[in-house]
């Protein structure tokens, strides 16, 4: 399996530290608001990565943090007249609602920064003791010059970075590129005790600390959105490697943005759609198919038209599943014939192709194309003369290939029944309204799909023709 590594800027063979196991850390949301569908892409992408690693037999320990203390949290808590703790509690629970709604598997651990204060303080102490950080009147800064490899992730050296940086307003820093690992308490801000007085951690230190604590000194994969390469991940590397002297993560993965009219979707540009807004209109399979139809390192535009075309594409997939399931009730042959075995082997080659694509840096776009090829093949070659065993084999394969993407797992039976009940209710309403044209149309449409309606004294019943 190959992974594109932002650190080396090339695709590399994936070799986990412990064979068969993967330790993976993804930077999670700052919990001061509902997350938008741009954040959602990052969560869905790495959920698919994790699911695929599991599909390939790895045991994955997946950590995704909640940033529950920072400037945005403090500002929002003040605006809402609540505390940072209450705000965090609220939006963490809202996060789970939306993430579950998007069919994102729960992480092995979702640590909150505020639950790791004593470990963070120890981390900062260690950096000072080793000469990588310095205190100035209650604030602690990481000295970027002391870490020789600073800039290696974003591919810039310190001098270039300095040239591009705005002149630091903070006169106390030794160097403009130094960054805060501990911030002295300002009036009315929540704070924790430390050897440097009351304060709170800088943003980057929480991820270094929690990854270290929960996954070890060197982890397999560290991931996040592309905006995190610099400074967040660059700074995480500096802190972590300064402390341990070991590589922090072997593979760095970054997912590209979702854009609206070619601009990054973001809270600050106010061009965002929350995940729950989108979920009201589209089911999670549609959203995931849309997200994963592009390679994760390619930016994706977001608009209604694209979602509609994903919806139509998904309908084609579920229709094929639904047809196969109906066929199961109609076919006469139970066991697979010799001739069908040859066809089954050919069908299985789609799985090999799918794995080949997905093994190549999680190319979900091509993986999805393989599923469509499979469906096309099956639509023309499976019919009432096929055996149950073959149909089941094909159905299992379609579901199997959908699973790492988090799609195609729904029952089509339940949804068909619900759909018919809904149409019957619409027809009843049409009859009440004396809209005979509509009520006849609904009945005829259903008939053409093999569904017969019977008006009985107990109400309308339906059966398959
Ligand atoms: P935040 O809550 O802003 O810290 O972001 C949480 C995650 O979403 C981070 O990994 C970001 O990189 C990612 N992210 C933010 N905006 C977008 C976007 N428009 N498209 C894709 N990922 C994003
Ligand atoms: Zn992080």
Short mmCIF file of C-alpha atoms and ligand atoms in Angstrom, two decimals:
data_model
loop_
_atom_site.label_atom_id
_atom_site.label_comp_id
_atom_site.label_asym_id
_atom_site.label_seq_id
_atom_site.Cartn_x
_atom_site.Cartn_y
_atom_site.Cartn_z
CA UNK A 1 0.00 0.00 0.00
CA UNK A 2 1.28 3.46 -0.87
CA UNK A 3 0.66 6.74 0.92
CA UNK A 4 1.59 10.20 -0.28
CA UNK A 5 3.69 11.67 2.51
CA UNK A 6 3.63 15.46 2.78
CA UNK A 7 6.96 15.28 4.63
CA UNK A 8 8.88 13.66 1.77
CA UNK A 9 6.57 14.90 -0.99
CA UNK A 10 6.28 11.49 -2.57
CA UNK A 11 4.27 8.32 -2.44
CA UNK A 12 5.86 5.79 -0.14
CA UNK A 13 5.21 2.18 0.68
CA UNK A 14 3.27 2.08 3.92
CA UNK A 15 5.15 0.19 6.61
CA UNK A 16 3.59 0.44 10.07
CA UNK A 17 5.78 0.49 13.16
CA UNK A 18 4.13 -2.61 14.57
CA UNK A 19 3.15 -5.06 11.81
CA UNK A 20 -0.61 -5.27 11.45
CA UNK A 21 -1.29 -2.19 13.56
CA UNK A 22 -1.76 1.47 12.72
CA UNK A 23 -1.59 4.38 15.13
CA UNK A 24 -3.21 7.38 13.62
CA UNK A 25 -3.88 10.91 14.84
CA UNK A 26 -6.21 13.37 13.08
CA UNK A 27 -6.59 17.00 14.11
CA UNK A 28 -10.19 17.46 15.04
CA UNK A 29 -12.53 20.41 15.32
CA UNK A 30 -12.44 23.43 17.56
CA UNK A 31 -15.73 22.96 19.35
CA UNK A 32 -17.23 26.43 19.29
CA UNK A 33 -19.77 25.90 16.53
CA UNK A 34 -21.48 23.31 14.35
CA UNK A 35 -18.97 21.99 11.88
CA UNK A 36 -19.32 22.84 8.22
CA UNK A 37 -19.23 20.48 5.29
CA UNK A 38 -15.63 21.56 4.52
CA UNK A 39 -14.52 20.28 7.92
CA UNK A 40 -16.79 17.34 7.15
CA UNK A 41 -14.67 16.45 4.12
CA UNK A 42 -11.58 16.09 6.27
CA UNK A 43 -13.44 13.92 8.77
CA UNK A 44 -15.00 11.76 6.03
CA UNK A 45 -11.71 11.38 4.15
CA UNK A 46 -9.82 10.13 7.19
CA UNK A 47 -12.76 7.99 8.23
CA UNK A 48 -12.50 6.32 4.82
CA UNK A 49 -8.73 5.96 5.25
CA UNK A 50 -9.26 4.30 8.58
CA UNK A 51 -12.04 2.05 7.28
CA UNK A 52 -9.89 1.03 4.34
CA UNK A 53 -6.90 0.23 6.56
CA UNK A 54 -9.24 -1.93 8.63
CA UNK A 55 -10.58 -3.56 5.47
CA UNK A 56 -6.98 -4.46 4.61
CA UNK A 57 -6.63 -6.17 7.95
CA UNK A 58 -4.93 -3.54 10.10
CA UNK A 59 -5.94 -2.93 13.65
CA UNK A 60 -6.28 0.85 13.78
CA UNK A 61 -6.00 3.00 16.87
CA UNK A 62 -7.60 6.22 15.72
CA UNK A 63 -7.32 9.38 17.81
CA UNK A 64 -9.08 12.61 16.87
CA UNK A 65 -8.96 15.47 19.33
CA UNK A 66 -11.37 18.21 20.29
CA UNK A 67 -9.76 21.62 20.66
CA UNK A 68 -11.78 22.94 23.56
CA UNK A 69 -9.64 25.88 24.67
CA UNK A 70 -8.43 28.67 22.40
CA UNK A 71 -9.21 32.28 21.47
CA UNK A 72 -12.30 31.36 19.44
CA UNK A 73 -13.69 29.28 22.30
CA UNK A 74 -13.15 32.11 24.79
CA UNK A 75 -14.72 34.70 22.51
CA UNK A 76 -17.77 32.57 21.76
CA UNK A 77 -18.28 31.61 25.42
CA UNK A 78 -18.27 35.32 26.30
CA UNK A 79 -20.75 36.09 23.54
CA UNK A 80 -23.05 33.31 24.69
CA UNK A 81 -22.64 34.25 28.31
CA UNK A 82 -21.50 30.75 29.07
CA UNK A 83 -18.26 29.10 30.08
CA UNK A 84 -15.64 27.54 27.84
CA UNK A 85 -16.41 24.21 29.50
CA UNK A 86 -20.14 24.45 28.79
CA UNK A 87 -19.49 25.55 25.24
CA UNK A 88 -17.17 22.57 24.70
CA UNK A 89 -19.68 20.13 26.19
CA UNK A 90 -22.41 21.48 23.96
CA UNK A 91 -20.55 21.42 20.66
CA UNK A 92 -18.90 18.09 21.34
CA UNK A 93 -22.33 16.57 21.68
CA UNK A 94 -23.44 18.37 18.51
CA UNK A 95 -20.31 17.10 16.76
CA UNK A 96 -21.29 13.52 17.50
CA UNK A 97 -24.80 14.08 16.17
CA UNK A 98 -23.49 15.37 12.84
CA UNK A 99 -20.57 12.94 12.56
CA UNK A 100 -22.88 9.99 13.31
CA UNK A 101 -25.29 11.47 10.78
CA UNK A 102 -22.51 11.40 8.19
CA UNK A 103 -21.83 7.79 9.06
CA UNK A 104 -18.37 8.60 10.40
CA UNK A 105 -17.16 5.86 12.69
CA UNK A 106 -16.39 6.93 16.22
CA UNK A 107 -12.69 7.36 16.94
CA UNK A 108 -10.99 4.96 19.31
CA UNK A 109 -10.41 8.01 21.51
CA UNK A 110 -11.59 11.63 21.20
CA UNK A 111 -9.42 13.43 23.76
CA UNK A 112 -10.21 16.97 24.87
CA UNK A 113 -7.29 19.34 25.27
CA UNK A 114 -8.49 20.52 28.68
CA UNK A 115 -8.31 16.98 30.02
CA UNK A 116 -4.54 16.89 29.44
CA UNK A 117 -3.43 20.00 31.29
CA UNK A 118 -0.93 18.37 33.63
CA UNK A 119 0.63 16.41 30.74
CA UNK A 120 0.82 19.61 28.68
CA UNK A 121 2.53 21.43 31.54
CA UNK A 122 5.03 18.56 31.83
CA UNK A 123 5.65 18.75 28.09
CA UNK A 124 6.38 22.47 28.25
CA UNK A 125 8.65 22.00 31.28
CA UNK A 126 10.58 19.38 29.37
CA UNK A 127 11.03 21.70 26.40
CA UNK A 128 12.40 24.43 28.68
CA UNK A 129 14.74 21.98 30.45
CA UNK A 130 16.10 20.81 27.12
CA UNK A 131 16.71 24.35 25.94
CA UNK A 132 14.03 24.39 23.23
CA UNK A 133 11.65 26.81 24.93
CA UNK A 134 11.98 29.89 27.12
CA UNK A 135 9.74 31.76 29.50
CA UNK A 136 9.07 35.49 29.37
CA UNK A 137 6.90 36.85 32.14
CA UNK A 138 4.39 34.01 32.26
CA UNK A 139 4.42 33.19 28.55
CA UNK A 140 6.47 30.33 27.15
CA UNK A 141 7.76 30.32 23.57
CA UNK A 142 9.26 27.60 21.47
CA UNK A 143 12.57 28.69 20.03
CA UNK A 144 12.37 27.79 16.35
CA UNK A 145 16.09 28.43 15.83
CA UNK A 146 16.93 25.74 18.36
CA UNK A 147 15.22 23.10 16.25
CA UNK A 148 17.46 22.66 13.26
CA UNK A 149 14.88 20.97 11.08
CA UNK A 150 12.23 23.63 11.51
CA UNK A 151 10.37 24.05 8.20
CA UNK A 152 10.90 20.52 6.91
CA UNK A 153 7.21 19.71 6.56
CA UNK A 154 6.16 22.82 4.71
CA UNK A 155 9.39 22.80 2.75
CA UNK A 156 10.60 26.25 3.77
CA UNK A 157 13.64 27.17 5.77
CA UNK A 158 13.59 29.54 8.67
CA UNK A 159 15.03 32.45 6.71
CA UNK A 160 12.39 32.18 4.00
CA UNK A 161 9.72 31.94 6.63
CA UNK A 162 11.02 35.00 8.41
CA UNK A 163 11.18 36.98 5.20
CA UNK A 164 7.53 36.18 4.59
CA UNK A 165 6.42 36.81 8.15
CA UNK A 166 4.93 40.07 9.28
CA UNK A 167 7.03 41.93 11.80
CA UNK A 168 6.27 40.48 15.17
CA UNK A 169 4.43 42.76 17.53
CA UNK A 170 5.48 40.64 20.42
CA UNK A 171 8.81 42.20 21.37
CA UNK A 172 9.40 39.56 23.97
CA UNK A 173 9.97 36.78 21.48
CA UNK A 174 13.62 36.13 20.70
CA UNK A 175 12.78 35.47 17.12
CA UNK A 176 9.73 36.43 15.05
CA UNK A 177 9.04 32.80 14.11
CA UNK A 178 8.97 31.59 17.72
CA UNK A 179 5.52 30.50 18.79
CA UNK A 180 3.68 30.26 22.09
CA UNK A 181 3.46 26.92 23.85
CA UNK A 182 2.02 28.44 27.01
CA UNK A 183 0.04 31.68 27.29
CA UNK A 184 -0.21 33.77 30.40
CA UNK A 185 -3.77 34.32 31.66
CA UNK A 186 -5.47 37.53 30.54
CA UNK A 187 -8.28 39.03 32.62
CA UNK A 188 -11.49 36.95 32.60
CA UNK A 189 -9.88 34.05 30.76
CA UNK A 190 -10.01 30.46 31.98
CA UNK A 191 -6.61 29.33 33.22
CA UNK A 192 -4.71 26.44 34.70
CA UNK A 193 -1.84 26.35 37.17
CA UNK A 194 1.69 26.02 35.92
CA UNK A 195 5.25 26.76 37.09
CA UNK A 196 4.95 30.02 35.09
CA UNK A 197 1.73 31.11 36.77
CA UNK A 198 -1.89 30.79 35.66
CA UNK A 199 -2.28 30.30 31.93
CA UNK A 200 -3.37 28.04 29.11
CA UNK A 201 -1.65 26.08 26.37
CA UNK A 202 -0.92 27.38 22.89
CA UNK A 203 -2.85 25.50 20.21
CA UNK A 204 -0.12 23.29 18.73
CA UNK A 205 1.11 21.78 21.98
CA UNK A 206 -2.14 19.95 22.69
CA UNK A 207 -1.78 17.71 19.62
CA UNK A 208 1.88 16.96 20.29
CA UNK A 209 1.01 16.08 23.84
CA UNK A 210 -2.09 13.98 23.26
CA UNK A 211 -0.56 12.07 20.33
CA UNK A 212 2.46 11.27 22.49
CA UNK A 213 0.40 10.27 25.49
CA UNK A 214 -2.19 8.18 23.65
CA UNK A 215 -0.23 6.74 20.73
CA UNK A 216 3.46 6.88 21.64
CA UNK A 217 6.56 8.86 20.72
CA UNK A 218 6.47 7.95 17.05
CA UNK A 219 3.14 7.35 15.39
CA UNK A 220 2.33 5.91 11.98
CA UNK A 221 0.03 8.51 10.44
CA UNK A 222 -0.70 12.09 11.36
CA UNK A 223 -3.41 13.80 9.35
CA UNK A 224 -5.55 16.87 8.91
CA UNK A 225 -6.73 19.42 6.38
CA UNK A 226 -4.14 21.04 4.09
CA UNK A 227 -4.37 24.34 5.96
CA UNK A 228 -2.72 22.64 8.92
CA UNK A 229 0.63 21.94 7.25
CA UNK A 230 1.90 25.33 8.34
CA UNK A 231 2.14 26.41 11.05
CA UNK A 232 0.18 23.81 13.03
CA UNK A 233 1.86 20.59 11.94
CA UNK A 234 5.25 22.21 11.44
CA UNK A 235 5.10 23.35 15.04
CA UNK A 236 3.84 20.00 16.28
CA UNK A 237 6.87 18.34 14.67
CA UNK A 238 9.27 20.85 16.22
CA UNK A 239 7.87 20.40 19.73
CA UNK A 240 7.53 16.64 19.58
CA UNK A 241 10.88 15.89 18.00
CA UNK A 242 12.67 18.41 20.21
CA UNK A 243 11.30 16.58 23.21
CA UNK A 244 11.89 12.96 22.18
CA UNK A 245 14.68 13.19 19.61
CA UNK A 246 12.64 10.74 17.51
CA UNK A 247 10.49 11.18 14.41
CA UNK A 248 7.01 12.28 15.44
CA UNK A 249 5.02 10.68 12.62
CA UNK A 250 6.18 8.48 9.75
CA UNK A 251 3.47 9.55 7.30
CA UNK A 252 1.84 12.96 7.08
CA UNK A 253 -1.42 13.08 5.19
CA UNK A 254 -3.33 16.22 4.22
CA UNK A 255 -6.73 16.46 2.60
CA UNK A 256 -7.57 19.27 0.23
CA UNK A 257 -10.25 21.88 0.79
CA UNK A 258 -13.81 22.09 -0.20
CA UNK A 259 -14.33 25.33 -2.07
CA UNK A 260 -17.33 27.43 -2.87
CA UNK A 261 -16.87 29.34 -6.12
CA UNK A 262 -13.17 28.54 -5.92
CA UNK A 263 -12.74 29.96 -2.45
CA UNK A 264 -12.07 27.85 0.61
CA UNK A 265 -15.26 27.15 2.53
CA UNK A 266 -14.69 28.69 5.94
CA UNK A 267 -16.43 30.24 8.85
CA UNK A 268 -14.55 33.48 8.44
CA UNK A 269 -15.58 33.93 4.78
CA UNK A 270 -19.14 33.09 5.74
CA UNK A 271 -19.52 30.91 2.66
CA UNK A 272 -20.18 27.72 4.55
CA UNK A 273 -22.95 25.16 4.86
CA UNK A 274 -23.15 23.27 8.10
CA UNK A 275 -23.08 19.50 7.91
CA UNK A 276 -26.54 19.34 9.43
CA UNK A 277 -28.00 21.71 6.85
CA UNK A 278 -26.71 19.49 4.08
CA UNK A 279 -27.85 16.36 5.92
CA UNK A 280 -31.39 17.69 5.97
CA UNK A 281 -31.46 17.52 2.19
CA UNK A 282 -29.17 14.66 1.32
CA UNK A 283 -28.61 11.33 2.97
CA UNK A 284 -25.11 10.46 4.18
CA UNK A 285 -24.46 8.05 1.30
CA UNK A 286 -24.97 10.90 -1.18
CA UNK A 287 -22.66 13.24 0.74
CA UNK A 288 -19.97 10.60 1.15
CA UNK A 289 -20.15 9.56 -2.49
CA UNK A 290 -19.77 13.21 -3.43
CA UNK A 291 -16.81 13.73 -1.07
CA UNK A 292 -15.01 10.56 -2.07
CA UNK A 293 -15.62 10.90 -5.82
CA UNK A 294 -12.57 13.14 -5.95
CA UNK A 295 -9.12 12.16 -4.76
CA UNK A 296 -8.54 13.43 -1.25
CA UNK A 297 -5.59 15.58 -2.34
CA UNK A 298 -7.64 17.37 -4.97
CA UNK A 299 -9.76 20.37 -4.08
CA UNK A 300 -13.46 19.88 -4.50
CA UNK A 301 -16.08 22.41 -5.42
CA UNK A 302 -19.30 22.37 -3.50
CA UNK A 303 -22.64 23.13 -5.07
CA UNK A 304 -26.14 21.73 -5.31
CA UNK A 305 -25.74 20.53 -8.89
CA UNK A 306 -22.79 18.31 -7.95
CA UNK A 307 -24.70 16.88 -5.02
CA UNK A 308 -27.67 16.18 -7.27
CA UNK A 309 -25.50 14.28 -9.68
CA UNK A 310 -24.05 12.24 -6.78
CA UNK A 311 -27.60 11.51 -5.73
CA UNK A 312 -28.47 10.24 -9.20
CA UNK A 313 -25.29 8.15 -9.27
CA UNK A 314 -26.09 6.66 -5.89
CA UNK A 315 -29.62 5.82 -7.02
CA UNK A 316 -28.11 3.80 -9.87
CA UNK A 317 -26.08 1.81 -7.35
CA UNK A 318 -28.97 1.20 -4.97
CA UNK A 319 -31.31 0.33 -7.85
CA UNK A 320 -28.90 -2.37 -8.90
CA UNK A 321 -28.76 -3.68 -5.32
CA UNK A 322 -32.56 -3.52 -5.06
CA UNK A 323 -32.98 -5.41 -8.34
CA UNK A 324 -30.59 -8.12 -7.25
CA UNK A 325 -32.41 -8.47 -3.95
CA UNK A 326 -35.76 -8.79 -5.72
CA UNK A 327 -34.29 -11.36 -8.07
CA UNK A 328 -33.43 -13.51 -5.06
CA UNK A 329 -37.15 -14.00 -4.47
CA UNK A 330 -37.76 -14.95 -8.09
CA UNK A 331 -34.96 -17.23 -9.19
CA UNK A 332 -35.39 -21.01 -9.19
CA UNK A 333 -31.80 -22.22 -9.07
CA UNK A 334 -30.11 -22.41 -5.69
CA UNK A 335 -26.56 -23.48 -6.39
CA UNK A 336 -23.98 -21.91 -8.58
CA UNK A 337 -23.36 -23.72 -11.89
CA UNK A 338 -19.95 -24.45 -13.42
CA UNK A 339 -20.50 -21.73 -15.99
CA UNK A 340 -21.42 -19.25 -13.32
CA UNK A 341 -18.26 -20.08 -11.41
CA UNK A 342 -16.28 -18.71 -14.33
CA UNK A 343 -18.38 -15.57 -14.24
CA UNK A 344 -17.92 -15.33 -10.45
CA UNK A 345 -14.15 -15.38 -10.90
CA UNK A 346 -14.43 -12.57 -13.44
CA UNK A 347 -16.57 -10.60 -11.01
CA UNK A 348 -13.98 -11.09 -8.30
CA UNK A 349 -11.40 -9.37 -10.46
CA UNK A 350 -13.29 -6.12 -9.76
CA UNK A 351 -12.28 -6.55 -6.15
CA UNK A 352 -8.63 -6.89 -7.15
CA UNK A 353 -8.93 -3.74 -9.26
CA UNK A 354 -10.61 -1.88 -6.43
CA UNK A 355 -7.84 -2.86 -4.01
CA UNK A 356 -5.20 -1.88 -6.53
CA UNK A 357 -6.76 1.60 -6.83
CA UNK A 358 -7.34 2.09 -3.13
CA UNK A 359 -3.89 0.78 -2.24
CA UNK A 360 -2.53 3.59 -4.36
CA UNK A 361 -2.80 6.42 -1.84
CA UNK A 362 -6.49 5.77 -1.13
CA UNK A 363 -7.71 6.60 -4.60
CA UNK A 364 -11.39 6.54 -3.73
CA UNK A 365 -12.29 8.23 -7.04
CA UNK A 366 -10.99 5.27 -9.02
CA UNK A 367 -12.28 2.83 -6.40
CA UNK A 368 -15.78 4.20 -6.96
CA UNK A 369 -15.38 3.88 -10.73
CA UNK A 370 -14.60 0.20 -10.24
CA UNK A 371 -17.87 -0.22 -8.31
CA UNK A 372 -19.75 1.36 -11.22
CA UNK A 373 -18.00 -0.98 -13.68
CA UNK A 374 -19.01 -3.91 -11.52
CA UNK A 375 -22.64 -2.75 -11.42
CA UNK A 376 -22.75 -2.31 -15.19
CA UNK A 377 -21.42 -5.81 -15.70
CA UNK A 378 -23.86 -7.32 -13.23
CA UNK A 379 -26.84 -5.45 -14.69
CA UNK A 380 -26.28 -7.05 -18.06
CA UNK A 381 -25.26 -10.50 -16.93
CA UNK A 382 -27.42 -11.43 -13.96
CA UNK A 383 -31.07 -12.27 -14.51
CA UNK A 384 -33.89 -14.65 -13.51
CA UNK A 385 -31.91 -17.59 -14.82
CA UNK A 386 -29.02 -16.93 -12.43
CA UNK A 387 -28.57 -18.93 -9.24
CA UNK A 388 -29.22 -17.61 -5.77
CA UNK A 389 -25.67 -18.42 -4.77
CA UNK A 390 -24.25 -16.25 -7.57
CA UNK A 391 -26.62 -13.37 -6.82
CA UNK A 392 -25.68 -13.47 -3.14
CA UNK A 393 -22.04 -13.53 -4.02
CA UNK A 394 -22.44 -10.45 -6.19
CA UNK A 395 -24.51 -8.62 -3.58
CA UNK A 396 -21.93 -9.33 -0.90
CA UNK A 397 -19.18 -8.05 -3.14
CA UNK A 398 -20.98 -4.76 -3.85
CA UNK A 399 -21.62 -4.22 -0.16
CA UNK A 400 -18.04 -5.21 0.68
CA UNK A 401 -16.57 -2.63 -1.69
CA UNK A 402 -18.93 0.06 -0.39
CA UNK A 403 -18.01 -0.49 3.23
CA UNK A 404 -14.61 1.24 3.34
CA UNK A 405 -16.27 4.24 1.74
CA UNK A 406 -19.12 4.10 4.24
CA UNK A 407 -21.75 3.71 1.49
CA UNK A 408 -24.09 1.03 0.12
CA UNK A 409 -24.75 -0.56 3.49
CA UNK A 410 -28.42 0.35 3.74
CA UNK A 411 -31.20 -2.10 3.24
CA UNK A 412 -33.14 -1.40 0.09
CA UNK A 413 -36.11 -3.36 1.44
CA UNK A 414 -36.87 -1.00 4.26
CA UNK A 415 -36.59 1.99 2.04
CA UNK A 416 -38.81 0.45 -0.68
CA UNK A 417 -41.57 -0.22 1.84
CA UNK A 418 -41.27 3.25 3.26
CA UNK A 419 -41.36 4.70 -0.20
CA UNK A 420 -44.52 2.78 -1.13
CA UNK A 421 -46.24 3.75 2.11
CA UNK A 422 -45.40 7.36 1.40
CA UNK A 423 -46.79 7.12 -2.12
CA UNK A 424 -49.98 5.51 -0.82
CA UNK A 425 -50.40 8.36 1.64
CA UNK A 426 -49.92 10.85 -1.19
CA UNK A 427 -52.54 9.01 -3.25
CA UNK A 428 -55.03 9.07 -0.36
CA UNK A 429 -54.54 12.80 -0.06
CA UNK A 430 -55.01 13.23 -3.81
CA UNK A 431 -58.29 11.31 -3.60
CA UNK A 432 -59.47 13.46 -0.73
CA UNK A 433 -58.63 16.47 -2.86
CA UNK A 434 -60.53 14.86 -5.74
CA UNK A 435 -57.34 15.07 -7.76
CA UNK A 436 -58.15 11.90 -9.68
CA UNK A 437 -55.44 12.47 -12.26
CA UNK A 438 -52.75 12.42 -9.58
CA UNK A 439 -54.21 9.49 -7.68
CA UNK A 440 -54.44 7.44 -10.90
CA UNK A 441 -50.91 8.40 -11.85
CA UNK A 442 -49.52 7.22 -8.51
CA UNK A 443 -51.40 3.92 -8.86
CA UNK A 444 -50.20 3.43 -12.45
CA UNK A 445 -46.60 4.33 -11.62
CA UNK A 446 -46.59 1.77 -8.86
CA UNK A 447 -48.18 -0.80 -11.15
CA UNK A 448 -45.44 -0.29 -13.68
CA UNK A 449 -42.97 -1.14 -10.91
CA UNK A 450 -44.89 -4.34 -10.14
CA UNK A 451 -46.75 -2.99 -7.10
CA UNK A 452 -50.51 -3.54 -7.03
CA UNK A 453 -52.76 -1.44 -4.78
CA UNK A 454 -55.97 -2.86 -3.37
CA UNK A 455 -58.65 -0.70 -1.83
CA UNK A 456 -60.12 -2.68 1.07
CA UNK A 457 -62.56 -1.66 3.80
CA UNK A 458 -59.55 -1.60 6.18
CA UNK A 459 -57.67 0.83 3.95
CA UNK A 460 -55.23 0.49 1.11
CA UNK A 461 -53.08 -2.61 0.91
CA UNK A 462 -50.27 -3.31 -1.50
CA UNK A 463 -48.67 -6.41 -2.88
CA UNK A 464 -46.12 -7.35 -5.48
CA UNK A 465 -47.67 -8.43 -8.80
P1 LIG B 1 -11.22 23.70 12.54
O1 LIG B 1 -12.45 23.37 13.33
O2 LIG B 1 -11.32 24.98 11.78
O3 LIG B 1 -9.97 23.60 13.38
O4 LIG B 1 -11.07 22.59 11.38
C1 LIG B 1 -11.20 21.21 11.58
C2 LIG B 1 -10.60 20.45 10.40
O5 LIG B 1 -11.29 20.80 9.17
C3 LIG B 1 -9.14 20.77 10.14
O6 LIG B 1 -8.46 19.56 9.84
C4 LIG B 1 -9.15 21.69 8.94
O7 LIG B 1 -8.00 21.59 8.18
C5 LIG B 1 -10.35 21.17 8.16
N1 LIG B 1 -10.98 22.17 7.26
C6 LIG B 1 -11.33 23.44 7.54
N2 LIG B 1 -11.89 24.06 6.47
C7 LIG B 1 -11.91 23.14 5.47
C8 LIG B 1 -12.37 23.14 4.10
N3 LIG B 1 -12.95 24.20 3.53
N4 LIG B 1 -12.23 22.02 3.39
C9 LIG B 1 -11.67 20.92 3.93
N5 LIG B 1 -11.22 20.83 5.21
C10 LIG B 1 -11.33 21.93 5.97
ZN1 LIG B 2 -3.55 19.27 15.67
#
